[in-house]
Coordinates of C-alpha atoms and ligand atoms in Angstrom, one line a residue:
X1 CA -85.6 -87.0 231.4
X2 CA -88.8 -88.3 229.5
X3 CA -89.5 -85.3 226.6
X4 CA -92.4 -84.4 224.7
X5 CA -91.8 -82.3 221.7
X6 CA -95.3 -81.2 220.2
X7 CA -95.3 -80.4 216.4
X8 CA -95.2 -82.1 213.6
X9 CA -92.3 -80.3 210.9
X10 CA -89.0 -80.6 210.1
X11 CA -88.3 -78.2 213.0
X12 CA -89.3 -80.5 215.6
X13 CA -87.6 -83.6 213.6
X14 CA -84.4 -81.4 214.4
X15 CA -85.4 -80.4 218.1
X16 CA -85.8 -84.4 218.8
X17 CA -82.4 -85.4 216.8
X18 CA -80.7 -83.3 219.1
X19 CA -82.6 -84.5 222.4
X20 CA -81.5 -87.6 221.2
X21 CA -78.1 -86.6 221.0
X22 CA -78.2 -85.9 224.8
X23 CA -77.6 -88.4 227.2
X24 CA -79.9 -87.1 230.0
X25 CA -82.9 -87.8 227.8
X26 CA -84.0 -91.0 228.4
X27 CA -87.3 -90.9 226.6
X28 CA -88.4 -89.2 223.3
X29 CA -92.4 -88.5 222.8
X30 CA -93.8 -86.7 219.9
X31 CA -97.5 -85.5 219.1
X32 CA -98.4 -85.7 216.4
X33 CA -95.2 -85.8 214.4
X34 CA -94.8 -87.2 210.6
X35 CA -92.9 -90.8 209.1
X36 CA -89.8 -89.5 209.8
X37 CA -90.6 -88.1 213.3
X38 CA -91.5 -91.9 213.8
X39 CA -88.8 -94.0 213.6
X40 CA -87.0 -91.4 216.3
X41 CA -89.4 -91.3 219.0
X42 CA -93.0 -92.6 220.4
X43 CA -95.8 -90.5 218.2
X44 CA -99.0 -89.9 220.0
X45 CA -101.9 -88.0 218.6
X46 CA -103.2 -84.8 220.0
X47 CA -105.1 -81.9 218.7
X48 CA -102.0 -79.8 219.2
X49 CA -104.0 -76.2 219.7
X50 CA -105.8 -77.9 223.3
X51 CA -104.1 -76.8 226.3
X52 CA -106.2 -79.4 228.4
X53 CA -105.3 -82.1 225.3
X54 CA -101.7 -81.6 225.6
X55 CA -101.6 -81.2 229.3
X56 CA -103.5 -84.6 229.6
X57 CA -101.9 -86.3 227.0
X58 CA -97.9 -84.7 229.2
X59 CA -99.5 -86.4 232.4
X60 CA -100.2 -89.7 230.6
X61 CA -96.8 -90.0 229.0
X62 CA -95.3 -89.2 232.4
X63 CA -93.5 -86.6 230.5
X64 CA -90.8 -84.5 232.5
X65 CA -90.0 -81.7 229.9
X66 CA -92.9 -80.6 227.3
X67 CA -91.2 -78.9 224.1
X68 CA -93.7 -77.0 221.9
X69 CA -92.6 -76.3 218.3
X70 CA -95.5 -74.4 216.6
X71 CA -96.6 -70.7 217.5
X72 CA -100.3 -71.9 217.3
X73 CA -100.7 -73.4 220.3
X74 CA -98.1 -70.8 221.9
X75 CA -100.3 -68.1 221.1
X76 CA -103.5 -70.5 222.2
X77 CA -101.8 -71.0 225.8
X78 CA -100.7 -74.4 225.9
X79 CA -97.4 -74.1 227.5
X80 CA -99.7 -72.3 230.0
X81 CA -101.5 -75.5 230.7
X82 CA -98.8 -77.7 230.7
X83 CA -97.0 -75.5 233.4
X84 CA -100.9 -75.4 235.3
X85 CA -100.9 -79.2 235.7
X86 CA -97.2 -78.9 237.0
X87 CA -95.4 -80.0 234.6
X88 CA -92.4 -77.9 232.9
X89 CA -92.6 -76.3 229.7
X90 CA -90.4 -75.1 227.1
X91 CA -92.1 -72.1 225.1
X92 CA -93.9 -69.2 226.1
X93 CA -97.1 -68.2 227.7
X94 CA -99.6 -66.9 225.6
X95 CA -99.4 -63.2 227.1
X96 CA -95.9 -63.7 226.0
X97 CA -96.6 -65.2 222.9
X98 CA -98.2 -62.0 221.5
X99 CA -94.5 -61.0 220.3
X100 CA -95.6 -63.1 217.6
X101 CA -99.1 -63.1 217.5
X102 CA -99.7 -59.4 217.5
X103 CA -97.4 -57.5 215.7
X104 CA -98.9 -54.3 217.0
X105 CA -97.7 -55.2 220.6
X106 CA -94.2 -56.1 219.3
X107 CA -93.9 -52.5 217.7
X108 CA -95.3 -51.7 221.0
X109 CA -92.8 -53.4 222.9
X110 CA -89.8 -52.4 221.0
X111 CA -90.8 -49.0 221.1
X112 CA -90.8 -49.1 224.6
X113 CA -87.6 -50.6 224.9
X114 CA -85.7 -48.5 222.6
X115 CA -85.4 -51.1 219.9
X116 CA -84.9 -50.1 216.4
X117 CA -87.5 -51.7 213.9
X118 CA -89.2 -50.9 210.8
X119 CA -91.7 -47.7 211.1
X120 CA -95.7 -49.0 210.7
X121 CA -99.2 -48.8 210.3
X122 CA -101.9 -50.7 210.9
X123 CA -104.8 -50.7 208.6
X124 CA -108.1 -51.9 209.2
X125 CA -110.6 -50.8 206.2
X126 CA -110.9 -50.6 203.1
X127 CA -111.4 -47.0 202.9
X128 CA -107.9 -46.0 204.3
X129 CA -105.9 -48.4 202.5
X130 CA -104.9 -46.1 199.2
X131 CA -103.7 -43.2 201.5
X132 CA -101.6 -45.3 203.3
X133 CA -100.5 -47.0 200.6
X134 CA -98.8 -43.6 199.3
X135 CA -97.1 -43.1 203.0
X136 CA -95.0 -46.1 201.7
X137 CA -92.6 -47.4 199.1
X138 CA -90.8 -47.7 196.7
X139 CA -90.7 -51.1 198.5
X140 CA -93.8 -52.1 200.2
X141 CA -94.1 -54.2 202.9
X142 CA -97.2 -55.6 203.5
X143 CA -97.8 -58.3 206.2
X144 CA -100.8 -59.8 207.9
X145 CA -101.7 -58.8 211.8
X146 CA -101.1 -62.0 213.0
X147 CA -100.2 -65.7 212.1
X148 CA -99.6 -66.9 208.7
X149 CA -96.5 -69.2 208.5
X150 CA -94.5 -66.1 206.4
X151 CA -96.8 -66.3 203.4
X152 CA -98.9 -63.6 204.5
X153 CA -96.0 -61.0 204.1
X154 CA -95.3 -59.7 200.4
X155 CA -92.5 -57.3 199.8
X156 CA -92.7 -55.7 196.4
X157 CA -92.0 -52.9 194.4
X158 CA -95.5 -52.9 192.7
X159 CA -97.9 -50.7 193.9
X160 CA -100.7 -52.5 192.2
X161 CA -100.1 -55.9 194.1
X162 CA -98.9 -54.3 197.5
X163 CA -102.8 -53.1 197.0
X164 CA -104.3 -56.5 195.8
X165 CA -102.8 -58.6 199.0
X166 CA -103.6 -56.1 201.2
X167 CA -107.1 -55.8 199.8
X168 CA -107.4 -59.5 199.7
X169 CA -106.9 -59.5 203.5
X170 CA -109.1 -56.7 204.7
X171 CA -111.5 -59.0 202.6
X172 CA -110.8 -62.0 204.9
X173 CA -111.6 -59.5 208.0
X174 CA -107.4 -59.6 208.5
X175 CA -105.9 -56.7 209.6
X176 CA -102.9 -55.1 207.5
X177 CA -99.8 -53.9 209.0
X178 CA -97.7 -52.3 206.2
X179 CA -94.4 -51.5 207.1
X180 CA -91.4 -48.9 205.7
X181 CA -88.5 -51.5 203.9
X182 CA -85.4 -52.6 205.8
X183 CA -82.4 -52.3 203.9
X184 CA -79.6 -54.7 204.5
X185 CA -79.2 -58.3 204.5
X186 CA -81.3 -60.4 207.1
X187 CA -80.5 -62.9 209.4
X188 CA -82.0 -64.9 211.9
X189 CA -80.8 -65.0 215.4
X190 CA -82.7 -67.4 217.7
X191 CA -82.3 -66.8 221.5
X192 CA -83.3 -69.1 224.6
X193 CA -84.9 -66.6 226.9
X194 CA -85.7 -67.5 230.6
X195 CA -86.8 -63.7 231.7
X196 CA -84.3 -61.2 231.9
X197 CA -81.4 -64.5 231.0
X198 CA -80.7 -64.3 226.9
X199 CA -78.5 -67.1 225.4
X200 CA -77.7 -66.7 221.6
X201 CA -77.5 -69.7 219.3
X202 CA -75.6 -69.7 215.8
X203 CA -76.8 -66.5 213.7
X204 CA -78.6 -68.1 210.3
X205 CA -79.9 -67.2 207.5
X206 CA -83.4 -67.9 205.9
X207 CA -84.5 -68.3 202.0
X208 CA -87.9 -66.9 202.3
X209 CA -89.1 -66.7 198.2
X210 CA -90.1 -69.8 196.6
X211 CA -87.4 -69.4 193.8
X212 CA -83.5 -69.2 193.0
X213 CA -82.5 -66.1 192.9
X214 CA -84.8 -64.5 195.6
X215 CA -87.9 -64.7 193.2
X216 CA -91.2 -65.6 193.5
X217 CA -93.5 -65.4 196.6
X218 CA -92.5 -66.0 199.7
X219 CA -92.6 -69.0 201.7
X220 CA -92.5 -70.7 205.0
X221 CA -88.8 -71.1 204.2
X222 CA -87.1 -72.8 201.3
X223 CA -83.5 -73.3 203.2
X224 CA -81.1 -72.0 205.9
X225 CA -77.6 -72.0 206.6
X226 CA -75.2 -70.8 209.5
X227 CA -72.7 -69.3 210.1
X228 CA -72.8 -66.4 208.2
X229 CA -69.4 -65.5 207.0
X230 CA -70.3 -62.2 205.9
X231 CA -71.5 -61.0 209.6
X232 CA -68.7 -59.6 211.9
X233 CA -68.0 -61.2 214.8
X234 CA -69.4 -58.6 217.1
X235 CA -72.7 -58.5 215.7
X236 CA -74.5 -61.4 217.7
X237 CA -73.6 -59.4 221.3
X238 CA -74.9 -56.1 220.0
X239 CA -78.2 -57.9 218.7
X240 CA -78.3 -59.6 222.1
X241 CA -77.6 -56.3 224.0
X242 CA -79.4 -53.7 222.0
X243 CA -82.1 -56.0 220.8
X244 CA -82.9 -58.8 222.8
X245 CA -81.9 -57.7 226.4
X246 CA -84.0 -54.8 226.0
X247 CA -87.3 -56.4 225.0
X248 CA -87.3 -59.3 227.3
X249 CA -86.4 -56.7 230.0
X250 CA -89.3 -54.6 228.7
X251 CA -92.0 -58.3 228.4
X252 CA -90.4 -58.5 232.2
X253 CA -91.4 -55.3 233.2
X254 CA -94.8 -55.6 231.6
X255 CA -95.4 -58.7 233.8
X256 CA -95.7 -60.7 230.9
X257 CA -92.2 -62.4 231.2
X258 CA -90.6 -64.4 228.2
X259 CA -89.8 -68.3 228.7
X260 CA -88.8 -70.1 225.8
X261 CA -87.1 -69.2 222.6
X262 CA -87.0 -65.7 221.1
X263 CA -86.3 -65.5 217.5
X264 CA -85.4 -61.7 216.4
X265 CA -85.9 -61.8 212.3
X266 CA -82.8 -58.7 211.2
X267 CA -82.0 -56.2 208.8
X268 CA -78.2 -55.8 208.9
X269 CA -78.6 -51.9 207.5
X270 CA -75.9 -49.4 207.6
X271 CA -77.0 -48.0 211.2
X272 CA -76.7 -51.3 212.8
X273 CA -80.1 -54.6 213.1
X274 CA -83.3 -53.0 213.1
X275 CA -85.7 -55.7 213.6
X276 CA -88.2 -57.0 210.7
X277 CA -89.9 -59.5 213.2
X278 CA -89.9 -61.6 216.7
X279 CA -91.1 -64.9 216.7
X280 CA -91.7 -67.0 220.1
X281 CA -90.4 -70.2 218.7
X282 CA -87.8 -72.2 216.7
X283 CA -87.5 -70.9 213.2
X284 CA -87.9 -73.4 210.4
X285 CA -85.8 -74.1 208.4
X286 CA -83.1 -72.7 210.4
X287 CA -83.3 -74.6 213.0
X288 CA -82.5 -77.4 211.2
X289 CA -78.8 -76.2 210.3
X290 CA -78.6 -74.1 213.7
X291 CA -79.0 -77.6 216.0
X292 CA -76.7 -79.8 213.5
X293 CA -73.5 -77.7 214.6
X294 CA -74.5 -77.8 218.8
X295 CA -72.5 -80.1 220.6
X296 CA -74.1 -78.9 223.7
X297 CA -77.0 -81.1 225.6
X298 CA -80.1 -79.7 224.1
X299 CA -82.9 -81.2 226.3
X300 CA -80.3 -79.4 229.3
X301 CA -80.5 -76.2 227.8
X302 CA -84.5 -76.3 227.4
X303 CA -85.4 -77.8 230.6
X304 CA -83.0 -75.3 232.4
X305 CA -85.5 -72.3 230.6
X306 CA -88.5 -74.3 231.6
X307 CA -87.2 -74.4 234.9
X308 CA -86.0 -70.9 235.6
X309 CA -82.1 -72.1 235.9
X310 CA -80.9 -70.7 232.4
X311 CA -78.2 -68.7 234.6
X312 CA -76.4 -71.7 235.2
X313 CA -76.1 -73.4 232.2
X314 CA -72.7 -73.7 230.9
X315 CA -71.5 -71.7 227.8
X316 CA -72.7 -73.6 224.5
X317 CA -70.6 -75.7 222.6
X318 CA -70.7 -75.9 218.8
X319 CA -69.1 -78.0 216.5
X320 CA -66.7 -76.1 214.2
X321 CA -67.7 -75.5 209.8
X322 CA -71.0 -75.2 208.4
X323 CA -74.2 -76.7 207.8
X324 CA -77.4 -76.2 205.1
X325 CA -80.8 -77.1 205.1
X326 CA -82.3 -77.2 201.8
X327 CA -86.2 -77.7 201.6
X328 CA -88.1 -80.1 199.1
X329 CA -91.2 -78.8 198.5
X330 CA -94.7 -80.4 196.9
X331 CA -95.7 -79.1 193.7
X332 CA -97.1 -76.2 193.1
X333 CA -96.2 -75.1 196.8
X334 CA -96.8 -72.6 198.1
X335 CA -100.2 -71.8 196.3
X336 CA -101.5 -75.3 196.2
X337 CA -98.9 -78.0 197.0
X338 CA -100.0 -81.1 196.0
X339 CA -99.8 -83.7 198.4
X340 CA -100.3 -87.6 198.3
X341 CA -97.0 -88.6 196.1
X342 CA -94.8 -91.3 197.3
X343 CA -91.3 -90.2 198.1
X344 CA -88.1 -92.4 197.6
X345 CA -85.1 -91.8 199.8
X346 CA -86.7 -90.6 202.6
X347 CA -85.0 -92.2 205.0
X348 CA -81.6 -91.2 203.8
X349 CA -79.2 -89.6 206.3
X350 CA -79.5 -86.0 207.4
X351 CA -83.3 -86.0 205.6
X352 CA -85.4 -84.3 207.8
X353 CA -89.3 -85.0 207.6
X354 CA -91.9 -82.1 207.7
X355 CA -95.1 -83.2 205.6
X356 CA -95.2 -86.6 205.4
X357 CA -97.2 -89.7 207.0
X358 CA -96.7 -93.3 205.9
X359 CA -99.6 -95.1 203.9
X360 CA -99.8 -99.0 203.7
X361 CA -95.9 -98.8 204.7
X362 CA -94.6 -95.9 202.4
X363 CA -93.5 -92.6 202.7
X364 CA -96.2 -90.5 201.1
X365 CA -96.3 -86.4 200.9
X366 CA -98.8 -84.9 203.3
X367 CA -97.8 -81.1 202.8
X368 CA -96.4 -77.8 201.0
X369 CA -92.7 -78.0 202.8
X370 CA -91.9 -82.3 202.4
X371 CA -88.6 -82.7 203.6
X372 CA -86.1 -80.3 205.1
X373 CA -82.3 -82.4 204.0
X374 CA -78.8 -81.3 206.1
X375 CA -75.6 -81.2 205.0
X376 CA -72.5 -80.4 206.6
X377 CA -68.9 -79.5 205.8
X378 CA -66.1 -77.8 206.9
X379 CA -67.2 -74.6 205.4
X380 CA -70.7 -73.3 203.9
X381 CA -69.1 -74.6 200.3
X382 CA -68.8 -78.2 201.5
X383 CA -72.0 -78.1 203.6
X384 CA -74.1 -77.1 200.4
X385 CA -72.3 -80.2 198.4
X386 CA -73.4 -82.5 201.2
X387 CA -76.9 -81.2 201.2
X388 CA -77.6 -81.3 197.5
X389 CA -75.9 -84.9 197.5
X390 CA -78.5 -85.9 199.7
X391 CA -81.0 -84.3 198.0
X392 CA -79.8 -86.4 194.7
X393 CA -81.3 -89.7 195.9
X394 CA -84.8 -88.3 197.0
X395 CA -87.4 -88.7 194.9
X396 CA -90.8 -86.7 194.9
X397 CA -92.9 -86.3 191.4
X398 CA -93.0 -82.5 191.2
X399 CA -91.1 -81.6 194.2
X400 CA -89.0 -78.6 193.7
X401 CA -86.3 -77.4 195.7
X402 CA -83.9 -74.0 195.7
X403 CA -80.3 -74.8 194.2
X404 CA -79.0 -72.0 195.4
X405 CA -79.2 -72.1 199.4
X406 CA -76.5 -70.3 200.6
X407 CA -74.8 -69.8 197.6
X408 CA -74.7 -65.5 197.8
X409 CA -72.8 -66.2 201.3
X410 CA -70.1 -68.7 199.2
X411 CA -69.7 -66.4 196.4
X412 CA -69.1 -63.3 198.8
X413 CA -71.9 -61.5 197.1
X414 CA -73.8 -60.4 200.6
X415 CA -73.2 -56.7 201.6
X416 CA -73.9 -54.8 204.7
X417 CA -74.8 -51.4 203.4
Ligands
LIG501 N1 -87.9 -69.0 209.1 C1 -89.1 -68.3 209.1 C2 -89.9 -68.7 210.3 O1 -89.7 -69.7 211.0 O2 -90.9 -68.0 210.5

C-alpha cells in the first residue's frame, strides 16, 4: 500500500514512523513535511488547504491510502476530494469536520445525543460581552468559535483578562464561545471512527500551558504521555459508550457520518467525562506517545476506516509500559517564536520533527513547536528519563521545553474529584 500522509508536524512524523512500522506499506509520501519528515519518506509540495491540489498531487503519486494530519484542510474538504477522484481517505468530510470547526454544532451534537459537556454561550458583539461575562466564573473559559491550534482558549480566574481575550476576538470579527469550567483532570482519548464503528486508542494526557507547573498561556501542546495510571480501568469503555457511541451515532443520523479519527478532549469530574472539546484528527503531541506503544499495523487500521471495513479489524495490540513526548519549543513561543536557529541533535533517536526545514544541509527552526522527542520505559518514571535524556543532546538557542511532563501522574498527585 503506497501512503500519503499530508501535514507537516511532529504528529504526522509519528503517523509515518508507525506506517513504516507496518509491513503492508510499501511506499511512504509526505506533503509538505519538515527535515525530519524527510529522511523517512518522499516529501512533495502542496498547498495542503486545496482539495483539487491534494487530490492531483494523490493521483500523481499513485497513492493508495491518503492520511490527512491537520484540521485545516479537514474542515476545507479535502478528504472530500480525495475520496471524489476515487481514491481512499483517512479523515473526515468537511460536513463532518464541523465537530471541530464549529463548536456551536458540537454543543449541538452532544446535546442531541445526550452527551454531557460544559454548559455555553456564544457571543457575538461587543455589547453583550459584560453580561455574559457575569453568567460565568469564578473560572472563565473563554475560547474562539473555530480554529486556533489551542491558543485561542484562555482559562483564568481574572475577570479582567477573560474580558481582554474575548474583546480582542470580537475585534478580529471571531466569535466567542465562553464556557462554564470543568472540574477534574483531563485526558485525551483519540478514537478511529468509521460511522457507527468506534475503536479506542491509549487514553493520554496533554500539557496545554507553556510552563512547569501548569503556568502561563496555553499552547498547541508542550508534552503528552500515556497511560494514565491515575484513570481506572473502566473509564475508556464508558467514554466510548456514553461519549463517543452516541455522537457518532447522532453525526450518522444527521447524514453527516464520521470517517476518520475522533478525538474527545475530557474532564474526569466527580459525575463521570463531560467533554471540553472534539477534534476530527490526531492530537499533537499525544499522538506522538499514543503510536510509540502500538504494535498493531497502523496503515491496516487507517485504510480499513477509509474503506468502511473498521468492523473487521482485529483487536489492537500495544506494547506494554509507558511513553512521553516532551516538546522543544522556539523562543519566545507561543507569542512570537523565533524561528531560523540551527538545531544540533536533531537527528537523534525518538526526536520527532515539527518546525523545521533544512538550509544549505542543516537542520534550521522553521516554527513555535521544533521538535516533539519520545521516550519510553517500563513505566511513566522511566519513559520521562528517556525522553529528557534525549532531550540532553539537542541543541536550539532559546528553545525551552517543560521539565515536568508527566511528572503529577509519577508523583501520584492527579485526583478525580
Ligand atoms: N493536544 C491538543 C490538540 O491536538 O489540539
Amino acid at each position: 500500500m503506497r501512503v500519503l500522509v499530508i501535514g507537516s508536524g511532529a504528529r504526522e512524523h509519528a503517523l509515518l514512523l508507525a506506517l513504516a512500522r507496518d509491513p503492508g506499506v510499501s511506499a511512504l509520501m509526505c506533503a509538505p513535511g519538515n527535515a525530519g519528515i524527510g529522511k523517512i519518506a518522499e516529501q512533495h509540495s502542496v498547498d495542503i488547504t486545496s482539495g483539487e491540489a491534494v487530490a492531483d498531487l494523490a493521483k500523481k503519486l499513485d497513492a493508495d491510502l491518503v492520511v490527512v494530519g491537520p484540521e485545516v484542510p479537514l474542515v476545507l474538504g479535502v478528504a472530500d476530494a480525495v475520496r471524489a477522484a476515487g481514491i481512499a481517505c483517512f479523515g473526515p468530510s468537511a460536513d463532518a469536520a464541523r465537530i471541530e470547526g464549529s463548536k456551536a454544532f458540537a454543543k449541538d451534537v452532544m446535546a442531541a445525543a445526550g452527551v454531557k459537556t460544559a454548559h455555553s454561550e456564544i457571543v457575538d458583539s461587543p455589547a453583550k460581552l459584560d453580561e455574559a461575562l457575569d453568567r460565568f466564573g469564578p473560572n472563565w473559559v473563554v475560547k474562539d468559535d473555530g480554529l486556533a491550534a489551542g491558543k485561542g482558549v484562555v482559562v483564568t480566574t481574572d475577570r479582567d483578562a477573560a474580558r481582554d481575550h474575548a474583546a480582542e476576538l470580537l475585534e478580529n470579527g471571531h466569535p466567542v464561545l465562553l464556557e462554564s469550567f470543568l472540574d477534574g483532570p483531563e485526558v485525551s482519548l483519540f478514537c478511529v471512527v468509521d460511522g457507527e464503528t468506534v475503536v479506542p486508542l491509549l487514553p493520554a494526557q496533554d500539557h496545554k500551558r507553556v510552563g512547569d507547573g501548569d503556568t502561563g498561556p496555553n499552547t498547541g501542546g508542550m508534552g503528552a504521555y500515556t497511560p494514565l495510571p491515575w484513570l481506572p480501568e473502566q473509564t475508556v469503555t464508558q467514554i466510548v459508550d456514553d461519549v463517543v457511541k452516541p455522537v457518532a451515532a447522532e453525526l450518522v443520523a444527521r447524514g453527516s457520518a464520521f470517517s476518520g479519527l475522533l478525538y474527545a478532549g475530557l474532564a474526569i469530574g466527580k459525575d463521570g467525562p463531560a467533554v471540553v472539546e472534539f477534534n476530527c484528527r490526531f492530537g499533537d503531541p499525544e499522538t506522538q506517545a499514543v503510536l510509540a506503544l502500538l504494535k498493531s499495523p497502523l496503515g491496516e487500521l487507517l485504510n480499513a476506516a477509509a474503506t468502511g471495513t473498521l468492523d473487521q479489524v482485529a483487536p489492537l495490540e500495544w506494547h506494554d509500559g509507558s511513553a512521553v513526548t516532551v516538546v522543544v519549543a522556539a523562543e519566545h513561543y507561543p507569542a512570537t517564536p523565533r524561528t531560523g536557529d540551527v538545531i544540533g541533535g536533531a537527528d537523534g533517536e525518538g526526536v520527532l520533527h515539527a518546525g523545521t526545514k533544512l538550509v544549505d544541509g542543516q537542520v534550521v527552526s522553521a516554527g513555535g513547536r521544533v521538535l516533539s522527542v519520545v521516550g519510553v520505559g517500563a513505566d511513566l518514571g522511566e519513559a520521562r528519563e528517556d525522553a529528557y535524556a534525549r532531550i540532553a543532546a539537542i541543541k536550539l538557542p532559546g528553545g525551552h521545553f517543560r521539565k515536568d511532563i508527566g511528572l503529577a501522574a509519577v508523583e501520584g498527585r492527579i485526583a478525580i474529584p
